[in-house]
Protein backbone atom coordinates (compact mmCIF):
# COMPACT_ATOMS: atom_id res chain seq x y z
CA LEU A 1 9.28 -122.22 95.77
CA VAL A 2 8.67 -124.95 98.11
CA ALA A 3 12.03 -125.83 98.37
CA THR A 4 12.99 -122.21 99.79
CA ALA A 5 9.91 -122.16 101.60
CA SER A 6 10.65 -125.19 103.54
CA VAL A 7 14.01 -123.55 104.82
CA LEU A 8 12.75 -119.93 105.21
CA GLY A 9 11.97 -119.03 108.61
CA PRO A 10 11.50 -115.92 110.53
CA PRO A 11 12.09 -112.98 109.96
CA PHE A 12 10.89 -113.68 106.35
CA HIS A 13 7.10 -113.77 105.29
CA LEU A 14 6.64 -115.04 101.62
CA VAL A 15 4.17 -113.22 99.48
CA VAL A 16 3.66 -114.83 96.09
CA VAL A 17 1.94 -112.34 93.75
CA GLY A 18 0.56 -114.19 90.51
CA ASP A 19 -1.97 -117.19 89.94
CA GLY A 20 -2.10 -120.16 87.80
CA PRO A 21 -3.55 -123.49 87.69
CA ASP A 22 -0.98 -124.76 90.52
CA ARG A 23 -2.19 -122.72 93.14
CA SER A 24 -3.86 -125.33 95.00
CA TRP A 25 -1.00 -127.61 94.77
CA LEU A 26 0.99 -124.94 96.12
CA GLU A 27 -1.16 -124.44 99.08
CA ASP A 28 -0.99 -128.02 99.80
CA LYS A 29 2.46 -128.09 99.25
CA MET A 30 2.73 -125.33 101.87
CA LYS A 31 0.70 -127.60 104.21
CA GLN A 32 2.76 -130.79 103.71
CA ILE A 33 6.02 -128.66 104.82
CA GLY A 34 4.40 -127.78 107.50
CA ARG A 35 3.87 -123.67 106.55
CA GLN A 36 0.96 -121.95 108.50
CA ALA A 37 -1.27 -119.58 106.70
CA SER A 38 0.69 -116.81 108.62
CA ASP A 39 4.03 -117.86 107.02
CA TYR A 40 3.06 -116.97 103.42
CA THR A 41 0.62 -114.72 101.57
CA LEU A 42 -0.58 -116.20 98.29
CA VAL A 43 -1.85 -112.66 96.69
CA GLY A 44 -3.36 -113.90 93.32
CA LYS A 45 -2.96 -112.21 90.10
CA MET A 46 -2.61 -108.14 90.15
CA ALA A 47 -2.88 -105.64 87.54
CA ASP A 48 0.02 -103.57 89.00
CA PRO A 49 2.29 -105.38 91.11
CA SER A 50 4.30 -102.45 92.27
CA LEU A 51 2.75 -101.85 95.55
CA TYR A 52 4.25 -105.58 96.48
CA PHE A 53 7.49 -104.64 95.05
CA GLY A 54 7.63 -101.13 97.23
CA ALA A 55 7.09 -103.02 100.12
CA ALA A 56 9.45 -106.00 99.79
CA ASP A 57 12.78 -106.21 101.29
CA MET A 58 13.97 -108.39 98.60
CA PHE A 59 12.86 -110.40 95.58
CA LEU A 60 12.91 -114.41 95.32
CA PHE A 61 12.85 -115.42 91.38
CA THR A 62 12.04 -119.35 91.66
CA SER A 63 11.41 -119.81 87.63
CA VAL A 64 13.61 -122.60 86.42
CA VAL A 65 12.74 -121.45 82.38
CA GLU A 66 12.11 -117.92 81.76
CA PRO A 67 11.98 -116.44 78.23
CA PHE A 68 12.56 -112.82 79.16
CA GLY A 69 12.00 -111.90 82.73
CA LEU A 70 10.20 -108.88 82.69
CA VAL A 71 9.74 -109.37 86.80
CA LEU A 72 13.67 -109.48 87.16
CA LEU A 73 13.41 -106.08 85.78
CA GLU A 74 10.40 -104.63 87.72
CA ALA A 75 12.14 -105.91 90.90
CA ALA A 76 15.78 -104.39 90.05
CA ALA A 77 14.20 -100.89 89.33
CA SER A 78 12.23 -100.94 92.24
CA GLY A 79 15.40 -101.30 94.49
CA LEU A 80 15.05 -104.66 95.61
CA PRO A 81 18.29 -107.04 95.50
CA VAL A 82 17.48 -110.27 93.69
CA PHE A 83 18.00 -114.00 94.80
CA ALA A 84 17.38 -116.66 92.41
CA PHE A 85 17.43 -120.17 91.31
CA ASP A 86 19.67 -120.43 87.76
CA CYS A 87 17.21 -120.27 84.96
CA GLU A 88 16.96 -121.26 81.26
CA GLY A 89 16.28 -118.44 78.51
CA GLY A 90 16.54 -114.83 78.50
CA GLY A 91 16.21 -114.31 82.32
CA ARG A 92 19.60 -115.99 82.88
CA ASP A 93 21.52 -112.94 81.01
CA LEU A 94 19.23 -110.46 83.12
CA LEU A 95 19.98 -112.60 86.66
CA HIS A 96 23.65 -111.74 85.89
CA LYS A 97 22.89 -108.16 84.65
CA VAL A 98 21.22 -107.31 87.77
CA LYS A 99 23.69 -109.01 89.82
CA ALA A 100 21.52 -111.43 91.51
CA THR A 101 22.80 -114.09 94.12
CA ILE A 102 22.19 -117.18 92.20
CA ALA A 103 21.56 -120.79 93.04
CA CYS A 104 21.51 -124.27 91.69
CA GLU A 105 18.00 -125.56 91.87
CA ASP A 106 18.98 -127.90 94.90
CA GLU A 107 20.87 -125.27 96.55
CA ALA A 108 17.77 -123.61 98.65
CA GLY A 109 19.40 -123.62 101.75
CA TRP A 110 22.39 -122.03 100.83
CA LEU A 111 20.23 -119.26 99.15
CA VAL A 112 18.41 -118.35 101.80
CA GLU A 113 21.60 -118.28 103.99
CA GLN A 114 22.48 -115.28 101.56
CA MET A 115 19.26 -113.75 102.15
CA ASN A 116 19.66 -113.74 105.51
CA SER A 117 22.95 -111.79 105.08
CA ARG A 118 21.30 -108.89 103.96
CA PRO A 119 22.97 -107.70 100.45
CA ASN A 120 24.86 -104.38 99.85
CA GLN A 121 22.37 -101.43 99.49
CA LEU A 122 24.92 -99.11 97.51
CA ASN A 123 25.40 -102.34 94.90
CA THR A 124 21.13 -102.18 94.90
CA VAL A 125 21.10 -98.58 94.42
CA GLU A 126 23.50 -98.54 91.44
CA ILE A 127 21.76 -101.61 89.70
CA THR A 128 18.70 -99.82 90.16
CA LYS A 129 20.00 -96.94 88.03
CA MET A 130 21.18 -99.16 85.64
CA VAL A 131 18.02 -100.90 85.11
CA ARG A 132 16.22 -97.86 84.99
CA LEU A 133 18.49 -96.08 82.34
CA GLU A 134 19.03 -99.36 80.18
CA PHE A 135 15.45 -100.60 79.75
CA SER A 136 13.44 -97.51 79.73
CA TRP A 137 11.06 -96.70 77.17
CA GLU A 138 13.20 -94.17 76.01
CA SER A 139 15.88 -96.40 75.80
CA ALA A 140 14.09 -98.96 73.84
CA ALA A 141 12.87 -96.43 71.51
CA ARG A 142 16.52 -95.09 70.85
CA LYS A 143 17.97 -98.27 70.16
CA THR A 144 15.33 -99.08 67.82
CA ILE A 145 15.73 -96.05 65.75
CA GLU A 146 19.43 -96.55 65.78
CA LEU A 147 18.75 -100.28 64.68
CA TYR A 148 16.54 -99.09 61.87
CA GLN A 149 19.13 -96.59 60.90
CA GLU A 150 21.87 -98.98 60.78
CA LEU A 151 19.50 -101.35 58.40
CA LEU A 152 18.85 -98.49 56.16
CA GLU A 153 22.80 -97.72 55.81
CA ILE A 154 23.32 -101.13 55.14
CA ALA A 155 20.70 -101.33 52.65
CA GLU A 156 22.28 -97.95 50.90
CA GLN A 157 25.67 -99.54 50.71
CA ARG A 158 24.29 -102.86 49.05
CA ASN A 159 22.17 -101.07 47.00
CA ILE A 160 19.07 -102.54 48.22
CA ASP A 161 15.95 -100.46 47.50
CA ALA A 162 14.39 -99.84 50.77
CA PRO A 163 10.74 -99.28 51.21
CA SER A 164 9.50 -95.73 51.41
CA VAL A 165 8.19 -96.43 54.86
CA GLY A 166 12.16 -97.21 55.67
CA LYS A 167 13.24 -94.00 54.16
CA ARG A 168 10.88 -91.91 56.28
CA ALA A 169 11.88 -93.52 59.32
CA GLY A 170 15.92 -93.20 58.73
CA SER A 171 14.90 -89.34 58.63
CA PHE A 172 15.05 -89.13 62.37
């Protein structure tokens, strides 16, 4: 985040939503790299960050470790192009799924150049549709039911007694 902020210039205004123990460190770093308070906003923790997704032009993901990456899905579902540094964990798979522009940790300058080039909006619309369909609550429920049904079929094939709860779940 700090590396990107150091090369990020107008017309960008960096908005950081979220909070943590490193907030004062981040404020100090922003001053050290010459950023004025008017260049960025540290919003803090928000119960519902959707307003910020709605007001943003793009989403910058700077985590280097991300177990799942819910914020990536939220950004893509909001229609934002995603720019990111490569990360470890399940977030990496999502970066590819949402067709994020991905840079290595030492490529902040290149990533900002890509941000300046403005992404293809048509591609963003297609990604938004895909995320809303594939990661909706309805889709998650359908996939869960399908998995339970598959497991019950395997149990039947192997003559394993399925618990009575499982037999009811298999009747969907």
